[in-house]
Amino acid sequence: MIETRLLHYFLAIAREQNITKAAETLHVTQSTLSKQMMDLERQLGKQLLIRGNRSVTLTEEGMFLRKQAQEIMELVDKTESAFTAGDEIAGGDIYLGCAETPAMEQITKVFRSIHADYPGIRFNIFSGDAASVFEKLDKGLLDVGILQEPAIYERFEYTALPFKDVFGLLMPRDCQLAEKEAVTLDDLDGLPLIFSQQTHHGPSRIEWFGARYDRFHIVATYNLLYNATHLVEQGIGCAFCLDGLADTKSRNLTFRPLDPPLEVDIVAVTKKYQPFSPAAKVFMERIV
C-alpha cells in the first residue's frame, strides 16, 4: 500500500520539476527524497521520473500517478476536515462543484448566511462542466454539485432548487438582432454561432433544437463563457449562453432571450448514501 506521505513527496517533485527545490519545500534532504522516490518506483514497478541534470520530468506513468495522487490527497484532506470539524460545527469545509450559472449569486448569499453563523467554515468551489462535476462527486471529492437539470444517473440524488437559468443569444450591441426583444430559432439559421462544448456534444442539442442543429453555422465552441465573449465582441459570432453571465453594461455586448423561452431548472446533486460532514449538512439545509 502506498503511503500518502510518498504521494505528497511525489507531487512536490512534479510541481517543482526539481528534486532539490522539492526537498527544500518539504524540509527533507535531497538524498532522502531521492531514495523515497526510488523506493516508490520499485514498489510500483514503473519508472515515474526522468532525471536530468537540472530538472526532472514525468514519464507517462508518472503523469498518471500525478492525477491519481492529486485526487487521493484531496480526498484525504476532505476526510480529515470532516473529522476535525467535530459535531459542534465550529468549522470545517464545504466542497461544492458548479457549472457556470447566474444562480451562484443566490448560492453565495447562502454562503454569507452560513459564514455569519459559523465563521470557521471554509468554502471550496470547483468550477467545471457537468461531466467533471459528476466525476468528482462520484469519487467523493465534492459534497454537492450545482447543475442545470442534468442527465439522471441512479447513483446520485437530485434536489430541485428555487432557481432557473434562461438561455438566449449574446451578441454585439450593433447586431441587427439586438433590435428585437427576443430571438427565434429561425433567427439562428445562417447566423455564425458559438456554442458551449457541453451543448455541442451533449443530448441537449437534440432536445432543444432537433435536426436543425446540424444545419447551424457553428464557428466556435467554448468551455467557460468569458473567453467566448471576446469572440462575440470581435464580431466572429453570437454565443448561445445563459443570461446574466456576461458583462453587458460596460462591454460591447447585449443579450436577447429565446422566443419561446428556453429555461432550465437548477438542481443540487449529491452521491447516494454519502455521509455529509456537519458543515455540508448546514449547506444542504439552507440551500433548499
mmCIF file of N, CA, C and O in Angstrom, residues 78-95 114-115 117-124 143 276-283:
data_model
loop_
_atom_site.group_PDB
_atom_site.id
_atom_site.type_symbol
_atom_site.label_atom_id
_atom_site.label_comp_id
_atom_site.label_asym_id
_atom_site.label_seq_id
_atom_site.Cartn_x
_atom_site.Cartn_y
_atom_site.Cartn_z
ATOM 1 N N LYS A 78 -10.167 16.286 2.560
ATOM 2 C CA LYS A 78 -11.608 16.435 2.784
ATOM 3 C C LYS A 78 -12.056 15.576 3.966
ATOM 4 O O LYS A 78 -12.864 16.005 4.805
ATOM 5 N N THR A 79 -11.533 14.364 4.060
ATOM 6 C CA THR A 79 -11.905 13.464 5.156
ATOM 7 C C THR A 79 -11.396 13.981 6.489
ATOM 8 O O THR A 79 -12.121 13.989 7.490
ATOM 9 N N GLU A 80 -10.144 14.428 6.511
ATOM 10 C CA GLU A 80 -9.582 14.965 7.751
ATOM 11 C C GLU A 80 -10.354 16.188 8.217
ATOM 12 O O GLU A 80 -10.611 16.364 9.409
ATOM 13 N N SER A 81 -10.758 17.038 7.266
ATOM 14 C CA SER A 81 -11.516 18.239 7.615
ATOM 15 C C SER A 81 -12.843 17.876 8.259
ATOM 16 O O SER A 81 -13.277 18.513 9.224
ATOM 17 N N ALA A 82 -13.505 16.819 7.741
ATOM 18 C CA ALA A 82 -14.800 16.420 8.287
ATOM 19 C C ALA A 82 -14.661 15.932 9.726
ATOM 20 O O ALA A 82 -15.518 16.200 10.576
ATOM 21 N N PHE A 83 -13.568 15.231 10.023
ATOM 22 C CA PHE A 83 -13.391 14.698 11.372
ATOM 23 C C PHE A 83 -12.926 15.763 12.357
ATOM 24 O O PHE A 83 -13.358 15.789 13.508
ATOM 25 N N THR A 84 -12.034 16.638 11.919
ATOM 26 C CA THR A 84 -11.504 17.646 12.831
ATOM 27 C C THR A 84 -12.518 18.737 13.113
ATOM 28 O O THR A 84 -12.403 19.451 14.123
ATOM 29 N N ALA A 85 -13.533 18.870 12.230
ATOM 30 C CA ALA A 85 -14.534 19.917 12.447
ATOM 31 C C ALA A 85 -15.356 19.638 13.700
ATOM 32 O O ALA A 85 -15.772 20.542 14.406
ATOM 33 N N GLY A 86 -15.647 18.358 13.963
ATOM 34 C CA GLY A 86 -16.440 17.998 15.140
ATOM 35 C C GLY A 86 -17.922 18.227 14.903
ATOM 36 O O GLY A 86 -18.348 18.792 13.905
ATOM 37 N N ASP A 87 -18.720 17.796 15.840
ATOM 38 C CA ASP A 87 -20.173 17.918 15.703
ATOM 39 C C ASP A 87 -20.698 19.316 16.017
ATOM 40 O O ASP A 87 -21.836 19.645 15.721
ATOM 41 N N GLU A 88 -19.871 20.141 16.658
ATOM 42 C CA GLU A 88 -20.376 21.441 17.067
ATOM 43 C C GLU A 88 -20.401 22.441 15.909
ATOM 44 O O GLU A 88 -20.887 23.560 16.031
ATOM 45 N N ILE A 89 -19.873 22.058 14.740
ATOM 46 C CA ILE A 89 -19.849 22.897 13.538
ATOM 47 C C ILE A 89 -19.143 24.225 13.818
ATOM 48 O O ILE A 89 -19.577 25.292 13.369
ATOM 49 N N ALA A 90 -18.067 24.165 14.568
ATOM 50 C CA ALA A 90 -17.270 25.377 14.766
ATOM 51 C C ALA A 90 -16.510 25.722 13.498
ATOM 52 O O ALA A 90 -16.146 26.872 13.263
ATOM 53 N N GLY A 91 -16.271 24.719 12.675
ATOM 54 C CA GLY A 91 -15.536 24.933 11.435
ATOM 55 C C GLY A 91 -15.787 23.794 10.476
ATOM 56 O O GLY A 91 -16.804 23.114 10.561
ATOM 57 N N GLY A 92 -14.851 23.576 9.581
ATOM 58 C CA GLY A 92 -14.999 22.517 8.591
ATOM 59 C C GLY A 92 -15.025 23.075 7.185
ATOM 60 O O GLY A 92 -14.979 24.297 6.975
ATOM 61 N N ASP A 93 -15.088 22.187 6.220
ATOM 62 C CA ASP A 93 -15.039 22.568 4.814
ATOM 63 C C ASP A 93 -16.292 22.116 4.089
ATOM 64 O O ASP A 93 -16.839 21.040 4.367
ATOM 65 N N ILE A 94 -16.717 22.933 3.134
ATOM 66 C CA ILE A 94 -17.785 22.570 2.196
ATOM 67 C C ILE A 94 -17.159 22.530 0.810
ATOM 68 O O ILE A 94 -16.540 23.502 0.370
ATOM 69 N N TYR A 95 -17.311 21.391 0.127
ATOM 70 C CA TYR A 95 -16.746 21.213 -1.210
ATOM 71 C C TYR A 95 -17.886 21.220 -2.222
ATOM 72 O O TYR A 95 -18.719 20.322 -2.248
ATOM 73 N N ILE A 114 -24.240 31.379 6.128
ATOM 74 C CA ILE A 114 -23.512 30.340 6.866
ATOM 75 C C ILE A 114 -22.285 30.948 7.540
ATOM 76 O O ILE A 114 -21.981 30.677 8.700
ATOM 77 N N HIS A 115 -21.576 31.774 6.799
ATOM 78 C CA HIS A 115 -20.354 32.374 7.336
ATOM 79 C C HIS A 115 -20.664 33.272 8.535
ATOM 80 O O HIS A 115 -19.872 33.359 9.482
ATOM 81 N N ASP A 117 -23.010 32.786 10.740
ATOM 82 C CA ASP A 117 -23.288 31.937 11.899
ATOM 83 C C ASP A 117 -22.108 31.047 12.269
ATOM 84 O O ASP A 117 -21.923 30.710 13.454
ATOM 85 N N TYR A 118 -21.324 30.630 11.269
ATOM 86 C CA TYR A 118 -20.206 29.721 11.503
ATOM 87 C C TYR A 118 -18.970 30.251 10.770
ATOM 88 O O TYR A 118 -18.605 29.756 9.695
ATOM 89 N N PRO A 119 -18.324 31.266 11.301
ATOM 90 C CA PRO A 119 -17.186 31.879 10.603
ATOM 91 C C PRO A 119 -16.011 30.941 10.379
ATOM 92 O O PRO A 119 -15.139 31.223 9.549
ATOM 93 N N GLY A 120 -15.994 29.811 11.075
ATOM 94 C CA GLY A 120 -14.898 28.868 10.893
ATOM 95 C C GLY A 120 -15.062 27.951 9.698
ATOM 96 O O GLY A 120 -14.129 27.226 9.325
ATOM 97 N N ILE A 121 -16.231 27.957 9.060
ATOM 98 C CA ILE A 121 -16.466 27.104 7.892
ATOM 99 C C ILE A 121 -15.785 27.707 6.676
ATOM 100 O O ILE A 121 -15.845 28.916 6.435
ATOM 101 N N ARG A 122 -15.160 26.854 5.899
ATOM 102 C CA ARG A 122 -14.445 27.288 4.699
ATOM 103 C C ARG A 122 -15.131 26.707 3.465
ATOM 104 O O ARG A 122 -15.526 25.538 3.445
ATOM 105 N N PHE A 123 -15.256 27.526 2.402
ATOM 106 C CA PHE A 123 -15.918 27.108 1.166
ATOM 107 C C PHE A 123 -14.876 26.810 0.100
ATOM 108 O O PHE A 123 -13.986 27.621 -0.158
ATOM 109 N N ASN A 124 -14.981 25.647 -0.531
ATOM 110 C CA ASN A 124 -14.069 25.226 -1.596
ATOM 111 C C ASN A 124 -14.897 24.996 -2.853
ATOM 112 O O ASN A 124 -15.712 24.073 -2.912
ATOM 113 N N ASP A 143 -18.887 17.528 -2.052
ATOM 114 C CA ASP A 143 -20.089 17.250 -1.272
ATOM 115 C C ASP A 143 -21.343 17.406 -2.124
ATOM 116 O O ASP A 143 -22.248 16.570 -2.070
ATOM 117 N N PHE A 276 -22.588 13.214 5.023
ATOM 118 C CA PHE A 276 -22.150 14.595 4.951
ATOM 119 C C PHE A 276 -21.384 14.980 6.214
ATOM 120 O O PHE A 276 -21.693 14.534 7.317
ATOM 121 N N SER A 277 -20.423 15.855 6.040
ATOM 122 C CA SER A 277 -19.786 16.481 7.189
ATOM 123 C C SER A 277 -20.792 17.446 7.809
ATOM 124 O O SER A 277 -21.764 17.853 7.164
ATOM 125 N N PRO A 278 -20.591 17.821 9.085
ATOM 126 C CA PRO A 278 -21.510 18.795 9.697
ATOM 127 C C PRO A 278 -21.645 20.078 8.889
ATOM 128 O O PRO A 278 -22.744 20.623 8.750
ATOM 129 N N ALA A 279 -20.549 20.564 8.319
ATOM 130 C CA ALA A 279 -20.601 21.791 7.528
ATOM 131 C C ALA A 279 -21.435 21.598 6.272
ATOM 132 O O ALA A 279 -22.245 22.465 5.899
ATOM 133 N N ALA A 280 -21.270 20.455 5.574
ATOM 134 C CA ALA A 280 -22.049 20.193 4.365
ATOM 135 C C ALA A 280 -23.527 20.035 4.687
ATOM 136 O O ALA A 280 -24.392 20.441 3.890
ATOM 137 N N LYS A 281 -23.849 19.480 5.849
ATOM 138 C CA LYS A 281 -25.249 19.355 6.253
ATOM 139 C C LYS A 281 -25.898 20.731 6.399
ATOM 140 O O LYS A 281 -27.040 20.944 5.992
ATOM 141 N N VAL A 282 -25.154 21.661 6.985
ATOM 142 C CA VAL A 282 -25.681 23.018 7.125
ATOM 143 C C VAL A 282 -25.983 23.623 5.756
ATOM 144 O O VAL A 282 -27.031 24.232 5.543
ATOM 145 N N PHE A 283 -25.087 23.428 4.814
ATOM 146 C CA PHE A 283 -25.294 23.967 3.463
ATOM 147 C C PHE A 283 -26.540 23.376 2.829
ATOM 148 O O PHE A 283 -27.363 24.105 2.254
#
